[in-house]
């Protein structure tokens, strides 16, 4: 069960099969050029489109995202998020020259794959991929201000339920108190956590490493994760590759990035 959980958590918090991550991801895209000559390209806007257009040159409009905290093998994927929330892996590490696109809508021209688009013997992440020829900001978007060109900006801090809802399906740093931890019956190495935000709103954090979280039960914490708006009758959630810091730290993601190990 532990191995299955590790596989499920290896990329972007969704159940994907994963091979060992390669040392580097795809090369940077060419500089953005005017979008002439792309009208005839098929548009890729969903997971169904990815399956249908596997290996083809396509036009994509989506949101540029980078995982704020590295995982095993220092995997820290840059991805294009499609309108249906499908994430297309663009690189296995942040691409410094593309940080100006972070959390912005972008137009991408490139080839899309239902997997890594390489041979089964090659190291890869088994998730949908895109190999961009060019990336540019979508009309009406402005560049992300990046204080240090090579440093990934931190996700926004949220303190209340409405703030979390406003960042649905985006990375955040949640300030609250770790109120409970329940070990999985089938494998007590893993647990589900409950976080109370500063307005008392409850947030569920599923499948965390019990030994890392248990010492902080009852304490003020910061949790980095992918915000999930609560369906009717259910608690809000934080998913993806979550990270935990003691206290309320606006750079918890940076602390976790610099920590040894996954």
PDB file of N, CA and C in Angstrom, residues 38-121:
ATOM      1  N   UNK A  38      -1.490  29.831 -37.135  1.00  0.00           N
ATOM      2  CA  UNK A  38      -1.915  28.802 -36.184  1.00  0.00           C
ATOM      3  C   UNK A  38      -3.408  28.516 -36.262  1.00  0.00           C
ATOM      4  N   UNK A  39      -4.124  29.259 -37.091  1.00  0.00           N
ATOM      5  CA  UNK A  39      -5.580  29.109 -37.129  1.00  0.00           C
ATOM      6  C   UNK A  39      -5.996  27.701 -37.529  1.00  0.00           C
ATOM      7  N   UNK A  40      -5.194  27.033 -38.355  1.00  0.00           N
ATOM      8  CA  UNK A  40      -5.568  25.703 -38.835  1.00  0.00           C
ATOM      9  C   UNK A  40      -5.210  24.604 -37.840  1.00  0.00           C
ATOM     10  N   UNK A  41      -4.479  24.928 -36.795  1.00  0.00           N
ATOM     11  CA  UNK A  41      -4.079  23.901 -35.830  1.00  0.00           C
ATOM     12  C   UNK A  41      -5.276  23.462 -34.994  1.00  0.00           C
ATOM     13  N   UNK A  42      -5.377  22.165 -34.660  1.00  0.00           N
ATOM     14  CA  UNK A  42      -6.442  21.727 -33.755  1.00  0.00           C
ATOM     15  C   UNK A  42      -6.198  22.288 -32.360  1.00  0.00           C
ATOM     16  N   UNK A  43      -7.283  22.585 -31.672  1.00  0.00           N
ATOM     17  CA  UNK A  43      -7.188  23.118 -30.315  1.00  0.00           C
ATOM     18  C   UNK A  43      -7.271  21.976 -29.305  1.00  0.00           C
ATOM     19  N   UNK A  44      -6.413  22.041 -28.310  1.00  0.00           N
ATOM     20  CA  UNK A  44      -6.384  21.040 -27.241  1.00  0.00           C
ATOM     21  C   UNK A  44      -6.824  21.723 -25.951  1.00  0.00           C
ATOM     22  N   UNK A  45      -8.005  21.336 -25.430  1.00  0.00           N
ATOM     23  CA  UNK A  45      -8.563  22.018 -24.266  1.00  0.00           C
ATOM     24  C   UNK A  45      -9.008  21.068 -23.161  1.00  0.00           C
ATOM     25  N   UNK A  46      -8.793  19.754 -23.338  1.00  0.00           N
ATOM     26  CA  UNK A  46      -9.284  18.804 -22.349  1.00  0.00           C
ATOM     27  C   UNK A  46      -8.470  17.516 -22.404  1.00  0.00           C
ATOM     28  N   UNK A  47      -8.681  16.660 -21.412  1.00  0.00           N
ATOM     29  CA  UNK A  47      -8.005  15.361 -21.412  1.00  0.00           C
ATOM     30  C   UNK A  47      -8.446  14.524 -22.613  1.00  0.00           C
ATOM     31  N   UNK A  48      -9.725  14.628 -22.973  1.00  0.00           N
ATOM     32  CA  UNK A  48     -10.203  13.901 -24.153  1.00  0.00           C
ATOM     33  C   UNK A  48      -9.479  14.368 -25.407  1.00  0.00           C
ATOM     34  N   UNK A  49      -9.219  15.684 -25.501  1.00  0.00           N
ATOM     35  CA  UNK A  49      -8.472  16.208 -26.646  1.00  0.00           C
ATOM     36  C   UNK A  49      -7.046  15.663 -26.650  1.00  0.00           C
ATOM     37  N   UNK A  50      -6.438  15.552 -25.487  1.00  0.00           N
ATOM     38  CA  UNK A  50      -5.071  15.018 -25.402  1.00  0.00           C
ATOM     39  C   UNK A  50      -5.033  13.605 -25.973  1.00  0.00           C
ATOM     40  N   UNK A  51      -5.992  12.781 -25.587  1.00  0.00           N
ATOM     41  CA  UNK A  51      -6.043  11.408 -26.094  1.00  0.00           C
ATOM     42  C   UNK A  51      -6.245  11.399 -27.607  1.00  0.00           C
ATOM     43  N   UNK A  52      -7.140  12.243 -28.077  1.00  0.00           N
ATOM     44  CA  UNK A  52      -7.480  12.260 -29.507  1.00  0.00           C
ATOM     45  C   UNK A  52      -6.350  12.813 -30.358  1.00  0.00           C
ATOM     46  N   UNK A  53      -5.591  13.774 -29.807  1.00  0.00           N
ATOM     47  CA  UNK A  53      -4.582  14.490 -30.596  1.00  0.00           C
ATOM     48  C   UNK A  53      -3.157  14.047 -30.249  1.00  0.00           C
ATOM     49  N   UNK A  54      -3.011  12.920 -29.575  1.00  0.00           N
ATOM     50  CA  UNK A  54      -1.697  12.429 -29.148  1.00  0.00           C
ATOM     51  C   UNK A  54      -0.671  12.498 -30.282  1.00  0.00           C
ATOM     52  N   UNK A  55       0.455  13.169 -30.017  1.00  0.00           N
ATOM     53  CA  UNK A  55       1.549  13.265 -30.976  1.00  0.00           C
ATOM     54  C   UNK A  55       1.396  14.361 -32.008  1.00  0.00           C
ATOM     55  N   UNK A  56       0.270  15.072 -31.998  1.00  0.00           N
ATOM     56  CA  UNK A  56       0.028  16.082 -33.024  1.00  0.00           C
ATOM     57  C   UNK A  56       0.436  17.483 -32.556  1.00  0.00           C
ATOM     58  N   UNK A  57       0.661  18.332 -33.535  1.00  0.00           N
ATOM     59  CA  UNK A  57       0.940  19.747 -33.280  1.00  0.00           C
ATOM     60  C   UNK A  57      -0.401  20.442 -33.045  1.00  0.00           C
ATOM     61  N   UNK A  58      -0.489  21.185 -31.924  1.00  0.00           N
ATOM     62  CA  UNK A  58      -1.771  21.744 -31.517  1.00  0.00           C
ATOM     63  C   UNK A  58      -1.603  23.178 -31.028  1.00  0.00           C
ATOM     64  N   UNK A  59      -2.747  23.815 -30.817  1.00  0.00           N
ATOM     65  CA  UNK A  59      -2.818  25.139 -30.197  1.00  0.00           C
ATOM     66  C   UNK A  59      -3.510  24.973 -28.848  1.00  0.00           C
ATOM     67  N   UNK A  60      -2.890  25.494 -27.800  1.00  0.00           N
ATOM     68  CA  UNK A  60      -3.399  25.340 -26.435  1.00  0.00           C
ATOM     69  C   UNK A  60      -3.539  26.706 -25.804  1.00  0.00           C
ATOM     70  N   UNK A  61      -4.643  26.916 -25.092  1.00  0.00           N
ATOM     71  CA  UNK A  61      -4.751  28.056 -24.192  1.00  0.00           C
ATOM     72  C   UNK A  61      -4.998  27.505 -22.796  1.00  0.00           C
ATOM     73  N   UNK A  62      -4.132  27.849 -21.858  1.00  0.00           N
ATOM     74  CA  UNK A  62      -4.256  27.334 -20.505  1.00  0.00           C
ATOM     75  C   UNK A  62      -3.503  28.210 -19.531  1.00  0.00           C
ATOM     76  N   UNK A  63      -3.444  27.789 -18.295  1.00  0.00           N
ATOM     77  CA  UNK A  63      -2.765  28.547 -17.242  1.00  0.00           C
ATOM     78  C   UNK A  63      -1.413  27.908 -16.946  1.00  0.00           C
ATOM     79  N   UNK A  64      -0.386  28.740 -16.869  1.00  0.00           N
ATOM     80  CA  UNK A  64       0.972  28.265 -16.606  1.00  0.00           C
ATOM     81  C   UNK A  64       1.148  28.087 -15.095  1.00  0.00           C
ATOM     82  N   UNK A  65       1.675  26.933 -14.721  1.00  0.00           N
ATOM     83  CA  UNK A  65       1.791  26.593 -13.300  1.00  0.00           C
ATOM     84  C   UNK A  65       3.128  25.909 -13.044  1.00  0.00           C
ATOM     85  N   UNK A  66       3.669  26.131 -11.855  1.00  0.00           N
ATOM     86  CA  UNK A  66       4.854  25.398 -11.406  1.00  0.00           C
ATOM     87  C   UNK A  66       4.569  24.886  -9.999  1.00  0.00           C
ATOM     88  N   UNK A  67       4.843  23.600  -9.759  1.00  0.00           N
ATOM     89  CA  UNK A  67       4.695  23.063  -8.409  1.00  0.00           C
ATOM     90  C   UNK A  67       5.618  23.831  -7.465  1.00  0.00           C
ATOM     91  N   UNK A  68       5.106  24.313  -6.334  1.00  0.00           N
ATOM     92  CA  UNK A  68       5.950  25.132  -5.460  1.00  0.00           C
ATOM     93  C   UNK A  68       6.972  24.354  -4.653  1.00  0.00           C
ATOM     94  N   UNK A  69       6.772  23.055  -4.475  1.00  0.00           N
ATOM     95  CA  UNK A  69       7.675  22.259  -3.632  1.00  0.00           C
ATOM     96  C   UNK A  69       8.136  21.033  -4.413  1.00  0.00           C
ATOM     97  N   UNK A  70       9.439  20.760  -4.451  1.00  0.00           N
ATOM     98  CA  UNK A  70       9.921  19.569  -5.157  1.00  0.00           C
ATOM     99  C   UNK A  70       9.547  18.282  -4.439  1.00  0.00           C
ATOM    100  N   UNK A  71       9.476  17.214  -5.211  1.00  0.00           N
ATOM    101  CA  UNK A  71       9.211  15.895  -4.648  1.00  0.00           C
ATOM    102  C   UNK A  71      10.406  14.992  -4.818  1.00  0.00           C
ATOM    103  N   UNK A  72      10.136  13.688  -4.940  1.00  0.00           N
ATOM    104  CA  UNK A  72      11.202  12.726  -5.126  1.00  0.00           C
ATOM    105  C   UNK A  72      12.002  13.015  -6.383  1.00  0.00           C
ATOM    106  N   UNK A  73      13.316  12.784  -6.318  1.00  0.00           N
ATOM    107  CA  UNK A  73      14.242  13.094  -7.420  1.00  0.00           C
ATOM    108  C   UNK A  73      14.209  14.572  -7.769  1.00  0.00           C
ATOM    109  N   UNK A  74      13.739  15.411  -6.821  1.00  0.00           N
ATOM    110  CA  UNK A  74      13.635  16.870  -6.994  1.00  0.00           C
ATOM    111  C   UNK A  74      12.686  17.246  -8.124  1.00  0.00           C
ATOM    112  N   UNK A  75      11.747  16.366  -8.447  1.00  0.00           N
ATOM    113  CA  UNK A  75      10.741  16.680  -9.458  1.00  0.00           C
ATOM    114  C   UNK A  75       9.929  17.884  -9.013  1.00  0.00           C
ATOM    115  N   UNK A  76       9.867  18.906  -9.856  1.00  0.00           N
ATOM    116  CA  UNK A  76       9.107  20.130  -9.579  1.00  0.00           C
ATOM    117  C   UNK A  76       8.545  20.625 -10.907  1.00  0.00           C
ATOM    118  N   UNK A  77       7.443  20.024 -11.301  1.00  0.00           N
ATOM    119  CA  UNK A  77       6.961  20.161 -12.669  1.00  0.00           C
ATOM    120  C   UNK A  77       6.413  21.543 -12.980  1.00  0.00           C
ATOM    121  N   UNK A  78       6.752  22.026 -14.166  1.00  0.00           N
ATOM    122  CA  UNK A  78       6.049  23.142 -14.784  1.00  0.00           C
ATOM    123  C   UNK A  78       4.985  22.539 -15.689  1.00  0.00           C
ATOM    124  N   UNK A  79       3.797  23.116 -15.676  1.00  0.00           N
ATOM    125  CA  UNK A  79       2.688  22.517 -16.411  1.00  0.00           C
ATOM    126  C   UNK A  79       1.784  23.590 -16.992  1.00  0.00           C
ATOM    127  N   UNK A  80       1.045  23.199 -18.018  1.00  0.00           N
ATOM    128  CA  UNK A  80      -0.027  24.022 -18.576  1.00  0.00           C
ATOM    129  C   UNK A  80      -1.335  23.389 -18.126  1.00  0.00           C
ATOM    130  N   UNK A  81      -2.163  24.164 -17.414  1.00  0.00           N
ATOM    131  CA  UNK A  81      -3.429  23.651 -16.879  1.00  0.00           C
ATOM    132  C   UNK A  81      -4.539  23.978 -17.881  1.00  0.00           C
ATOM    133  N   UNK A  82      -5.160  22.924 -18.402  1.00  0.00           N
ATOM    134  CA  UNK A  82      -6.240  23.097 -19.371  1.00  0.00           C
ATOM    135  C   UNK A  82      -7.535  23.498 -18.673  1.00  0.00           C
ATOM    136  N   UNK A  83      -8.533  23.972 -19.442  1.00  0.00           N
ATOM    137  CA  UNK A  83      -9.795  24.392 -18.813  1.00  0.00           C
ATOM    138  C   UNK A  83     -10.477  23.317 -17.986  1.00  0.00           C
ATOM    139  N   UNK A  84     -10.268  22.022 -18.315  1.00  0.00           N
ATOM    140  CA  UNK A  84     -10.894  20.954 -17.520  1.00  0.00           C
ATOM    141  C   UNK A  84     -10.007  20.497 -16.366  1.00  0.00           C
ATOM    142  N   UNK A  85      -8.937  21.254 -16.078  1.00  0.00           N
ATOM    143  CA  UNK A  85      -7.995  21.016 -14.985  1.00  0.00           C
ATOM    144  C   UNK A  85      -6.967  19.931 -15.289  1.00  0.00           C
ATOM    145  N   UNK A  86      -6.963  19.406 -16.496  1.00  0.00           N
ATOM    146  CA  UNK A  86      -5.882  18.510 -16.908  1.00  0.00           C
ATOM    147  C   UNK A  86      -4.580  19.289 -16.925  1.00  0.00           C
ATOM    148  N   UNK A  87      -3.530  18.679 -16.385  1.00  0.00           N
ATOM    149  CA  UNK A  87      -2.225  19.324 -16.352  1.00  0.00           C
ATOM    150  C   UNK A  87      -1.293  18.645 -17.346  1.00  0.00           C
ATOM    151  N   UNK A  88      -0.775  19.441 -18.275  1.00  0.00           N
ATOM    152  CA  UNK A  88       0.185  18.969 -19.272  1.00  0.00           C
ATOM    153  C   UNK A  88       1.584  19.323 -18.777  1.00  0.00           C
ATOM    154  N   UNK A  89       2.406  18.320 -18.519  1.00  0.00           N
ATOM    155  CA  UNK A  89       3.758  18.587 -18.043  1.00  0.00           C
ATOM    156  C   UNK A  89       4.561  19.237 -19.158  1.00  0.00           C
ATOM    157  N   UNK A  90       5.111  20.408 -18.838  1.00  0.00           N
ATOM    158  CA  UNK A  90       5.914  21.136 -19.816  1.00  0.00           C
ATOM    159  C   UNK A  90       7.414  20.936 -19.562  1.00  0.00           C
ATOM    160  N   UNK A  91       7.777  20.742 -18.277  1.00  0.00           N
ATOM    161  CA  UNK A  91       9.175  20.501 -17.893  1.00  0.00           C
ATOM    162  C   UNK A  91       9.179  19.886 -16.509  1.00  0.00           C
ATOM    163  N   UNK A  92      10.277  19.216 -16.170  1.00  0.00           N
ATOM    164  CA  UNK A  92      10.377  18.568 -14.861  1.00  0.00           C
ATOM    165  C   UNK A  92      11.033  19.456 -13.814  1.00  0.00           C
ATOM    166  N   UNK A  93      11.469  20.632 -14.223  1.00  0.00           N
ATOM    167  CA  UNK A  93      12.035  21.633 -13.326  1.00  0.00           C
ATOM    168  C   UNK A  93      11.463  22.990 -13.737  1.00  0.00           C
ATOM    169  N   UNK A  94      11.453  23.979 -12.839  1.00  0.00           N
ATOM    170  CA  UNK A  94      11.063  25.328 -13.258  1.00  0.00           C
ATOM    171  C   UNK A  94      11.974  25.834 -14.365  1.00  0.00           C
ATOM    172  N   UNK A  95      11.402  26.565 -15.303  1.00  0.00           N
ATOM    173  CA  UNK A  95      12.154  27.170 -16.407  1.00  0.00           C
ATOM    174  C   UNK A  95      12.284  28.659 -16.078  1.00  0.00           C
ATOM    175  N   UNK A  96      13.458  29.131 -15.651  1.00  0.00           N
ATOM    176  CA  UNK A  96      13.569  30.497 -15.127  1.00  0.00           C
ATOM    177  C   UNK A  96      13.015  31.572 -16.061  1.00  0.00           C
ATOM    178  N   UNK A  97      13.297  31.466 -17.355  1.00  0.00           N
ATOM    179  CA  UNK A  97      12.844  32.514 -18.276  1.00  0.00           C
ATOM    180  C   UNK A  97      11.337  32.510 -18.486  1.00  0.00           C
ATOM    181  N   UNK A  98      10.664  31.475 -17.989  1.00  0.00           N
ATOM    182  CA  UNK A  98       9.210  31.401 -18.137  1.00  0.00           C
ATOM    183  C   UNK A  98       8.454  31.739 -16.854  1.00  0.00           C
ATOM    184  N   UNK A  99       9.159  32.138 -15.794  1.00  0.00           N
ATOM    185  CA  UNK A  99       8.466  32.465 -14.549  1.00  0.00           C
ATOM    186  C   UNK A  99       7.560  33.683 -14.705  1.00  0.00           C
ATOM    187  N   UNK A 100       7.785  34.507 -15.710  1.00  0.00           N
ATOM    188  CA  UNK A 100       6.887  35.651 -15.961  1.00  0.00           C
ATOM    189  C   UNK A 100       5.500  35.181 -16.381  1.00  0.00           C
ATOM    190  N   UNK A 101       5.367  33.909 -16.780  1.00  0.00           N
ATOM    191  CA  UNK A 101       4.057  33.366 -17.165  1.00  0.00           C
ATOM    192  C   UNK A 101       3.310  32.744 -15.986  1.00  0.00           C
ATOM    193  N   UNK A 102       3.956  32.647 -14.814  1.00  0.00           N
ATOM    194  CA  UNK A 102       3.384  31.911 -13.698  1.00  0.00           C
ATOM    195  C   UNK A 102       1.994  32.425 -13.340  1.00  0.00           C
ATOM    196  N   UNK A 103       1.038  31.489 -13.270  1.00  0.00           N
ATOM    197  CA  UNK A 103      -0.353  31.783 -12.895  1.00  0.00           C
ATOM    198  C   UNK A 103      -1.019  32.743 -13.883  1.00  0.00           C
ATOM    199  N   UNK A 104      -0.541  32.754 -15.105  1.00  0.00           N
ATOM    200  CA  UNK A 104      -1.145  33.562 -16.161  1.00  0.00           C
ATOM    201  C   UNK A 104      -1.649  32.644 -17.272  1.00  0.00           C
ATOM    202  N   UNK A 105      -2.673  33.102 -17.986  1.00  0.00           N
ATOM    203  CA  UNK A 105      -3.130  32.373 -19.174  1.00  0.00           C
ATOM    204  C   UNK A 105      -2.094  32.558 -20.280  1.00  0.00           C
ATOM    205  N   UNK A 106      -1.781  31.461 -20.941  1.00  0.00           N
ATOM    206  CA  UNK A 106      -0.796  31.504 -22.014  1.00  0.00           C
ATOM    207  C   UNK A 106      -1.338  30.802 -23.250  1.00  0.00           C
ATOM    208  N   UNK A 107      -0.760  31.159 -24.379  1.00  0.00           N
ATOM    209  CA  UNK A 107      -1.010  30.471 -25.644  1.00  0.00           C
ATOM    210  C   UNK A 107       0.232  29.644 -25.953  1.00  0.00           C
ATOM    211  N   UNK A 108       0.027  28.366 -26.231  1.00  0.00           N
ATOM    212  CA  UNK A 108       1.139  27.445 -26.488  1.00  0.00           C
ATOM    213  C   UNK A 108       0.917  26.789 -27.846  1.00  0.00           C
ATOM    214  N   UNK A 109       1.958  26.746 -28.647  1.00  0.00           N
ATOM    215  CA  UNK A 109       1.976  25.950 -29.865  1.00  0.00           C
ATOM    216  C   UNK A 109       3.012  24.858 -29.663  1.00  0.00           C
ATOM    217  N   UNK A 110       2.611  23.622 -29.872  1.00  0.00           N
ATOM    218  CA  UNK A 110       3.536  22.513 -29.691  1.00  0.00           C
ATOM    219  C   UNK A 110       2.843  21.184 -29.868  1.00  0.00           C
ATOM    220  N   UNK A 111       3.549  20.118 -29.547  1.00  0.00           N
ATOM    221  CA  UNK A 111       2.986  18.767 -29.678  1.00  0.00           C
ATOM    222  C   UNK A 111       2.536  18.259 -28.316  1.00  0.00           C
ATOM    223  N   UNK A 112       1.385  17.613 -28.311  1.00  0.00           N
ATOM    224  CA  UNK A 112       0.800  17.127 -27.079  1.00  0.00           C
ATOM    225  C   UNK A 112       0.843  15.598 -27.064  1.00  0.00           C
ATOM    226  N   UNK A 113       1.039  15.030 -25.873  1.00  0.00           N
ATOM    227  CA  UNK A 113       1.172  13.580 -25.729  1.00  0.00           C
ATOM    228  C   UNK A 113       0.365  13.120 -24.519  1.00  0.00           C
ATOM    229  N   UNK A 114      -0.220  11.944 -24.621  1.00  0.00           N
ATOM    230  CA  UNK A 114      -0.949  11.380 -23.478  1.00  0.00           C
ATOM    231  C   UNK A 114       0.008  10.881 -22.401  1.00  0.00           C
ATOM    232  N   UNK A 115       1.305  10.739 -22.773  1.00  0.00           N
ATOM    233  CA  UNK A 115       2.354  10.315 -21.849  1.00  0.00           C
ATOM    234  C   UNK A 115       3.563  11.207 -22.107  1.00  0.00           C
ATOM    235  N   UNK A 116       4.753  10.727 -21.797  1.00  0.00           N
ATOM    236  CA  UNK A 116       5.938  11.557 -22.006  1.00  0.00           C
ATOM    237  C   UNK A 116       6.372  11.613 -23.471  1.00  0.00           C
ATOM    238  N   UNK A 117       5.810  10.747 -24.311  1.00  0.00           N
ATOM    239  CA  UNK A 117       6.156  10.770 -25.724  1.00  0.00           C
ATOM    240  C   UNK A 117       7.540  10.252 -26.026  1.00  0.00           C
ATOM    241  N   UNK A 118       8.082   9.397 -25.128  1.00  0.00           N
ATOM    242  CA  UNK A 118       9.403   8.809 -25.352  1.00  0.00           C
ATOM    243  C   UNK A 118       9.295   7.306 -25.163  1.00  0.00           C
ATOM    244  N   UNK A 119      10.380   6.606 -25.440  1.00  0.00           N
ATOM    245  CA  UNK A 119      10.380   5.158 -25.312  1.00  0.00           C
ATOM    246  C   UNK A 119      10.194   4.704 -23.881  1.00  0.00           C
ATOM    247  N   UNK A 120       9.643   3.520 -23.717  1.00  0.00           N
ATOM    248  CA  UNK A 120       9.348   2.998 -22.388  1.00  0.00           C
ATOM    249  C   UNK A 120      10.606   2.812 -21.543  1.00  0.00           C
ATOM    250  N   UNK A 121      11.781   2.670 -22.186  1.00  0.00           N
ATOM    251  CA  UNK A 121      13.017   2.450 -21.432  1.00  0.00           C
ATOM    252  C   UNK A 121      13.591   3.750 -20.866  1.00  0.00           C
TER     253      UNK A 121
END
